[in-house]
mmCIF file of C-alpha atoms and ligand atoms in Angstrom:
data_model
loop_
_atom_site.group_PDB
_atom_site.id
_atom_site.type_symbol
_atom_site.label_atom_id
_atom_site.label_comp_id
_atom_site.label_asym_id
_atom_site.label_seq_id
_atom_site.Cartn_x
_atom_site.Cartn_y
_atom_site.Cartn_z
ATOM 1 C CA MET Y 1 -51.753 133.894 -50.352
ATOM 2 C CA LYS Y 2 -51.722 130.176 -50.865
ATOM 3 C CA ILE Y 3 -50.806 127.846 -48.021
ATOM 4 C CA ASN Y 4 -48.621 125.131 -49.535
ATOM 5 C CA THR Y 5 -47.141 123.508 -46.459
ATOM 6 C CA ALA Y 6 -48.285 123.347 -42.855
ATOM 7 C CA THR Y 7 -46.405 121.307 -40.288
ATOM 8 C CA PHE Y 8 -46.807 120.842 -36.575
ATOM 9 C CA VAL Y 9 -43.697 122.056 -34.733
ATOM 10 C CA ILE Y 10 -44.206 121.816 -30.965
ATOM 11 C CA SER Y 11 -46.721 121.990 -28.124
ATOM 12 C CA ASN Y 12 -45.781 123.843 -24.957
ATOM 13 C CA THR Y 13 -47.001 124.765 -21.527
ATOM 14 C CA ASP Y 14 -44.095 127.138 -21.135
ATOM 15 C CA VAL Y 15 -43.826 130.242 -23.300
ATOM 16 C CA LYS Y 16 -40.049 130.242 -22.837
ATOM 17 C CA LYS Y 17 -39.854 126.922 -24.706
ATOM 18 C CA CYS Y 18 -41.739 128.174 -27.770
ATOM 19 C CA PRO Y 19 -39.727 128.301 -31.044
ATOM 20 C CA GLN Y 20 -37.078 131.005 -31.101
ATOM 21 C CA GLU Y 21 -36.936 131.617 -34.869
ATOM 22 C CA LYS Y 22 -37.562 135.282 -35.575
ATOM 23 C CA ILE Y 23 -40.319 134.766 -38.100
ATOM 24 C CA PRO Y 24 -43.785 136.350 -38.110
ATOM 25 C CA GLU Y 25 -46.312 134.731 -35.828
ATOM 26 C CA TYR Y 26 -50.124 134.805 -35.883
ATOM 27 C CA ALA Y 27 -52.179 133.518 -32.957
ATOM 28 C CA PHE Y 28 -55.769 132.352 -32.758
ATOM 29 C CA ILE Y 29 -57.511 133.043 -29.482
ATOM 30 C CA GLY Y 30 -61.089 133.173 -28.199
ATOM 31 C CA ARG Y 31 -63.537 131.363 -25.974
ATOM 32 C CA SER Y 32 -63.380 127.598 -25.737
ATOM 33 C CA ASN Y 33 -65.313 125.952 -28.558
ATOM 34 C CA VAL Y 34 -65.446 129.096 -30.736
ATOM 35 C CA GLY Y 35 -63.662 127.196 -33.526
ATOM 36 C CA LYS Y 36 -59.970 128.166 -33.312
ATOM 37 C CA SER Y 37 -58.544 124.725 -34.077
ATOM 38 C CA SER Y 38 -61.132 124.024 -36.795
ATOM 39 C CA LEU Y 39 -60.273 127.295 -38.496
ATOM 40 C CA ILE Y 40 -56.563 126.425 -38.499
ATOM 41 C CA ASN Y 41 -57.400 123.099 -40.156
ATOM 42 C CA MET Y 42 -59.623 124.788 -42.714
ATOM 43 C CA LEU Y 43 -57.006 127.422 -43.617
ATOM 44 C CA THR Y 44 -54.236 124.838 -43.945
ATOM 45 C CA ASN Y 45 -56.316 122.199 -45.827
ATOM 46 C CA HIS Y 46 -55.806 119.639 -43.097
ATOM 47 C CA LYS Y 47 -58.451 117.634 -41.292
ATOM 48 C CA THR Y 48 -56.535 116.949 -38.111
ATOM 49 C CA LEU Y 49 -53.491 119.228 -37.955
ATOM 50 C CA ALA Y 50 -54.991 121.018 -34.938
ATOM 51 C CA LYS Y 51 -57.038 118.875 -32.555
ATOM 52 C CA THR Y 52 -60.725 119.766 -32.417
ATOM 53 C CA SER Y 53 -63.616 118.590 -30.276
ATOM 54 C CA ASN Y 54 -67.269 119.342 -29.696
ATOM 55 C CA LYS Y 55 -66.427 119.476 -25.995
ATOM 56 C CA PRO Y 56 -64.962 122.825 -24.902
ATOM 57 C CA GLY Y 57 -61.464 122.833 -23.463
ATOM 58 C CA LYS Y 58 -59.835 120.598 -26.094
ATOM 59 C CA THR Y 59 -56.736 122.693 -26.784
ATOM 60 C CA GLN Y 60 -54.740 122.998 -23.577
ATOM 61 C CA LEU Y 61 -51.273 123.878 -24.878
ATOM 62 C CA ILE Y 62 -49.568 126.472 -27.031
ATOM 63 C CA ASN Y 63 -49.314 124.776 -30.434
ATOM 64 C CA HIS Y 64 -46.971 126.090 -33.116
ATOM 65 C CA PHE Y 65 -47.528 125.250 -36.791
ATOM 66 C CA LEU Y 66 -45.004 126.303 -39.427
ATOM 67 C CA ILE Y 67 -46.662 127.598 -42.593
ATOM 68 C CA ASN Y 68 -44.920 127.716 -45.988
ATOM 69 C CA LYS Y 69 -41.670 127.428 -44.002
ATOM 70 C CA GLU Y 70 -41.996 131.173 -43.434
ATOM 71 C CA TRP Y 71 -44.334 131.964 -40.573
ATOM 72 C CA PHE Y 72 -46.085 130.456 -37.563
ATOM 73 C CA LEU Y 73 -49.746 129.920 -36.871
ATOM 74 C CA VAL Y 74 -50.439 129.364 -33.183
ATOM 75 C CA ASP Y 75 -53.394 127.506 -31.726
ATOM 76 C CA LEU Y 76 -54.043 128.502 -28.126
ATOM 77 C CA PRO Y 77 -56.300 127.157 -25.383
ATOM 78 C CA GLY Y 78 -59.636 128.908 -25.156
ATOM 79 C CA TYR Y 79 -60.602 131.174 -22.314
ATOM 80 C CA GLY Y 80 -63.844 131.255 -20.384
ATOM 81 C CA TYR Y 81 -64.511 127.559 -20.099
ATOM 82 C CA ALA Y 82 -66.430 127.171 -16.849
ATOM 83 C CA LYS Y 83 -66.305 123.399 -16.454
ATOM 84 C CA VAL Y 84 -62.622 122.929 -15.712
ATOM 85 C CA SER Y 85 -61.505 123.292 -12.093
ATOM 86 C CA LYS Y 86 -60.681 126.753 -10.811
ATOM 87 C CA LYS Y 87 -57.035 125.748 -10.520
ATOM 88 C CA ALA Y 88 -56.843 124.482 -14.117
ATOM 89 C CA ARG Y 89 -58.691 127.563 -15.313
ATOM 90 C CA SER Y 90 -56.236 129.923 -13.733
ATOM 91 C CA LYS Y 91 -53.331 127.872 -15.151
ATOM 92 C CA PHE Y 92 -54.857 128.368 -18.635
ATOM 93 C CA GLN Y 93 -55.327 132.048 -18.025
ATOM 94 C CA ASP Y 94 -51.744 132.417 -16.808
ATOM 95 C CA LEU Y 95 -50.497 130.614 -19.904
ATOM 96 C CA ILE Y 96 -52.513 132.829 -22.233
ATOM 97 C CA TYR Y 97 -51.484 136.047 -20.496
ATOM 98 C CA ASP Y 98 -47.862 134.897 -20.368
ATOM 99 C CA TYR Y 99 -47.939 134.121 -24.084
ATOM 100 C CA PHE Y 100 -49.302 137.549 -25.000
ATOM 101 C CA SER Y 101 -46.912 139.421 -22.766
ATOM 102 C CA LYS Y 102 -43.764 137.577 -23.864
ATOM 103 C CA ARG Y 103 -44.165 136.669 -27.515
ATOM 104 C CA LEU Y 104 -42.553 139.595 -29.275
ATOM 105 C CA GLN Y 105 -42.637 137.997 -32.729
ATOM 106 C CA LEU Y 106 -46.446 138.013 -32.624
ATOM 107 C CA VAL Y 107 -47.482 140.314 -35.459
ATOM 108 C CA CYS Y 108 -51.230 139.855 -35.338
ATOM 109 C CA THR Y 109 -53.699 138.061 -33.082
ATOM 110 C CA PHE Y 110 -57.022 136.859 -34.370
ATOM 111 C CA VAL Y 111 -59.720 137.073 -31.730
ATOM 112 C CA LEU Y 112 -62.445 134.622 -32.694
ATOM 113 C CA ILE Y 113 -66.034 135.494 -31.833
ATOM 114 C CA ASP Y 114 -69.012 133.184 -32.415
ATOM 115 C CA SER Y 115 -71.153 135.025 -34.974
ATOM 116 C CA ARG Y 116 -74.346 133.665 -33.393
ATOM 117 C CA HIS Y 117 -73.960 135.383 -30.064
ATOM 118 C CA THR Y 118 -74.434 138.846 -28.607
ATOM 119 C CA PRO Y 119 -71.254 140.587 -27.345
ATOM 120 C CA GLN Y 120 -69.855 138.791 -24.308
ATOM 121 C CA LYS Y 121 -68.048 140.600 -21.512
ATOM 122 C CA ILE Y 122 -65.169 138.109 -21.472
ATOM 123 C CA ASP Y 123 -64.310 138.780 -25.155
ATOM 124 C CA LEU Y 124 -64.675 142.550 -24.828
ATOM 125 C CA GLU Y 125 -62.409 142.521 -21.788
ATOM 126 C CA PHE Y 126 -59.865 140.312 -23.512
ATOM 127 C CA MET Y 127 -59.654 142.722 -26.443
ATOM 128 C CA GLN Y 128 -59.249 145.607 -23.991
ATOM 129 C CA PHE Y 129 -56.345 143.708 -22.436
ATOM 130 C CA LEU Y 130 -54.760 143.366 -25.904
ATOM 131 C CA GLY Y 131 -55.308 147.060 -26.567
ATOM 132 C CA GLU Y 132 -53.812 148.102 -23.237
ATOM 133 C CA ASN Y 133 -50.730 146.013 -24.038
ATOM 134 C CA ASN Y 134 -50.422 147.330 -27.612
ATOM 135 C CA ILE Y 135 -50.956 143.885 -29.094
ATOM 136 C CA PRO Y 136 -52.390 144.220 -32.606
ATOM 137 C CA PHE Y 137 -55.484 142.128 -33.255
ATOM 138 C CA SER Y 138 -58.243 141.511 -35.757
ATOM 139 C CA ILE Y 139 -61.593 139.861 -35.156
ATOM 140 C CA ILE Y 140 -62.947 136.788 -36.932
ATOM 141 C CA PHE Y 141 -66.666 136.061 -36.606
ATOM 142 C CA THR Y 142 -66.893 132.256 -36.755
ATOM 143 C CA LYS Y 143 -69.467 129.555 -37.543
ATOM 144 C CA THR Y 144 -71.366 131.726 -40.017
ATOM 145 C CA ASP Y 145 -72.796 128.576 -41.665
ATOM 146 C CA LYS Y 146 -74.957 128.083 -38.586
ATOM 147 C CA ILE Y 147 -77.211 131.112 -39.115
ATOM 148 C CA PRO Y 148 -78.663 132.951 -42.140
ATOM 149 C CA LYS Y 149 -76.438 135.606 -43.774
ATOM 150 C CA THR Y 150 -78.835 138.385 -42.777
ATOM 151 C CA LYS Y 151 -78.518 137.342 -39.140
ATOM 152 C CA VAL Y 152 -74.694 137.354 -39.424
ATOM 153 C CA THR Y 153 -74.806 140.949 -40.693
ATOM 154 C CA LYS Y 154 -77.265 141.940 -37.983
ATOM 155 C CA ASN Y 155 -75.158 140.402 -35.211
ATOM 156 C CA ILE Y 156 -71.955 142.003 -36.532
ATOM 157 C CA ASN Y 157 -73.672 145.398 -36.522
ATOM 158 C CA VAL Y 158 -74.668 144.877 -32.896
ATOM 159 C CA TYR Y 159 -71.060 143.890 -32.178
ATOM 160 C CA ILE Y 160 -69.647 146.991 -33.877
ATOM 161 C CA LYS Y 161 -71.947 149.178 -31.798
ATOM 162 C CA SER Y 162 -70.761 147.555 -28.627
ATOM 163 C CA MET Y 163 -67.063 147.807 -29.628
ATOM 164 C CA LEU Y 164 -67.456 151.513 -30.351
ATOM 165 C CA GLU Y 165 -68.424 152.140 -26.737
ATOM 166 C CA TYR Y 166 -64.764 151.499 -25.915
ATOM 167 C CA TRP Y 167 -62.775 151.738 -29.163
ATOM 168 C CA GLU Y 168 -62.494 154.816 -31.358
ATOM 169 C CA THR Y 169 -62.806 152.694 -34.485
ATOM 170 C CA MET Y 170 -63.902 149.136 -35.124
ATOM 171 C CA PRO Y 171 -60.843 146.872 -35.456
ATOM 172 C CA HIS Y 172 -60.422 145.060 -38.758
ATOM 173 C CA TYR Y 173 -62.750 142.064 -38.934
ATOM 174 C CA LEU Y 174 -63.375 139.031 -41.123
ATOM 175 C CA ILE Y 175 -65.977 136.260 -41.169
ATOM 176 C CA SER Y 176 -65.432 132.505 -41.346
ATOM 177 C CA SER Y 177 -67.006 129.098 -41.527
ATOM 178 C CA SER Y 178 -64.816 126.046 -41.247
ATOM 179 C CA VAL Y 179 -67.676 123.980 -42.684
ATOM 180 C CA ASP Y 180 -68.219 125.822 -45.972
ATOM 181 C CA LYS Y 181 -64.721 127.389 -46.034
ATOM 182 C CA THR Y 182 -65.984 130.969 -45.877
ATOM 183 C CA GLY Y 183 -63.155 133.420 -45.245
ATOM 184 C CA LYS Y 184 -60.329 131.178 -46.367
ATOM 185 C CA LYS Y 185 -59.055 133.479 -49.087
ATOM 186 C CA GLU Y 186 -59.735 136.672 -47.131
ATOM 187 C CA ILE Y 187 -57.908 135.472 -44.002
ATOM 188 C CA THR Y 188 -54.890 134.033 -45.825
ATOM 189 C CA ASP Y 189 -54.658 137.102 -48.087
ATOM 190 C CA TYR Y 190 -54.837 139.331 -45.025
ATOM 191 C CA ILE Y 191 -51.937 137.448 -43.422
ATOM 192 C CA GLY Y 192 -50.027 137.511 -46.735
ATOM 193 C CA GLY Y 193 -50.510 141.290 -46.882
ATOM 194 C CA ILE Y 194 -49.090 141.740 -43.383
ATOM 195 C CA ASN Y 195 -46.183 139.406 -44.149
ATOM 196 C CA SER Y 196 -45.207 141.382 -47.242
ATOM 197 C CA SER Y 197 -45.425 144.668 -45.344
ATOM 198 C CA LEU Y 198 -42.891 143.520 -42.706
HETATM 199 P P1 GTP Q 201 -60.963 124.745 -27.574
HETATM 200 O O1 GTP Q 201 -59.728 124.118 -28.105
HETATM 201 O O2 GTP Q 201 -61.711 123.843 -26.673
HETATM 202 O O3 GTP Q 201 -60.732 126.092 -26.973
HETATM 203 O O4 GTP Q 201 -61.995 124.960 -28.809
HETATM 204 P P2 GTP Q 201 -61.736 125.564 -30.264
HETATM 205 O O5 GTP Q 201 -62.020 127.019 -30.236
HETATM 206 O O6 GTP Q 201 -60.421 125.135 -30.789
HETATM 207 O O7 GTP Q 201 -62.917 124.896 -31.096
HETATM 208 P P3 GTP Q 201 -62.849 123.650 -32.111
HETATM 209 O O8 GTP Q 201 -62.190 124.054 -33.380
HETATM 210 O O9 GTP Q 201 -62.353 122.458 -31.404
HETATM 211 O O10 GTP Q 201 -64.399 123.498 -32.473
HETATM 212 C C1 GTP Q 201 -65.385 123.304 -31.473
HETATM 213 C C2 GTP Q 201 -66.615 122.671 -32.099
HETATM 214 O O11 GTP Q 201 -67.227 123.575 -33.016
HETATM 215 C C3 GTP Q 201 -66.318 121.404 -32.911
HETATM 216 O O12 GTP Q 201 -67.392 120.496 -32.723
HETATM 217 C C4 GTP Q 201 -66.282 121.899 -34.354
HETATM 218 O O13 GTP Q 201 -66.633 120.907 -35.294
HETATM 219 C C5 GTP Q 201 -67.324 123.009 -34.320
HETATM 220 N N1 GTP Q 201 -67.019 124.065 -35.304
HETATM 221 C C6 GTP Q 201 -65.884 124.775 -35.381
HETATM 222 N N2 GTP Q 201 -65.931 125.671 -36.389
HETATM 223 C C7 GTP Q 201 -67.141 125.527 -36.964
HETATM 224 C C8 GTP Q 201 -67.809 126.154 -38.059
HETATM 225 O O14 GTP Q 201 -67.299 127.061 -38.735
HETATM 226 N N3 GTP Q 201 -69.074 125.735 -38.338
HETATM 227 C C9 GTP Q 201 -69.702 124.745 -37.627
HETATM 228 N N4 GTP Q 201 -70.946 124.420 -37.980
HETATM 229 N N5 GTP Q 201 -69.107 124.115 -36.599
HETATM 230 C C10 GTP Q 201 -67.849 124.503 -36.269
HETATM 231 MG MG1 MG Q 202 -58.866 124.206 -29.890
#
């Protein structure tokens, strides 16, 4: 699927104020700094549509982007960022949990995982939360430009092993690099496939 238009719609701290149009919605979630906002820019051919930063904790709101005038991409704040105050952290967490419990038009969530790292408890637990709440998700292993391809494969295999300790099957997964545009076609085609099946 080709992305022809991508426009910023609204930023919110309140899930109730998110757009009410009943169109398919796809959310990007994951630890702070994993590359959610960069991936949205890469997929939509924009440099600054979603705000990015090398400092974790950049995205603090629920950001809706309208794609091809047909569906929403949502950039969310990251979880697991230790350097914000406890109060701010729990506000983030509340916002994220509120979003996932209330947003019924959400058709698929992409959980972003840094391809360089070993499985982290916080991500595994977050995916278990999605599973327990019947929220469909796929995984995207990010920043694959940062390590050799063989290492990406090796790390994904370790990840699969760890996922299978809890899940019966490995959820659908894709790989990405916002630097060399790896995964652009696969991710947009995957979304296009879901959209045409609805
Ligand atoms: P928060 O909004 O803080 O939760 O972070 P985020 O997940 O939106 O991450 P963001 O897209 O802001 O990227 C964080 C940092 O990682 C930035 O310095 C990006 O340039 C860098 N980055 C993101 N994706 C990639 C990638 O695919 N490859 C490389 N090399 N760097 C990346
Ligand atoms: Mg961000």
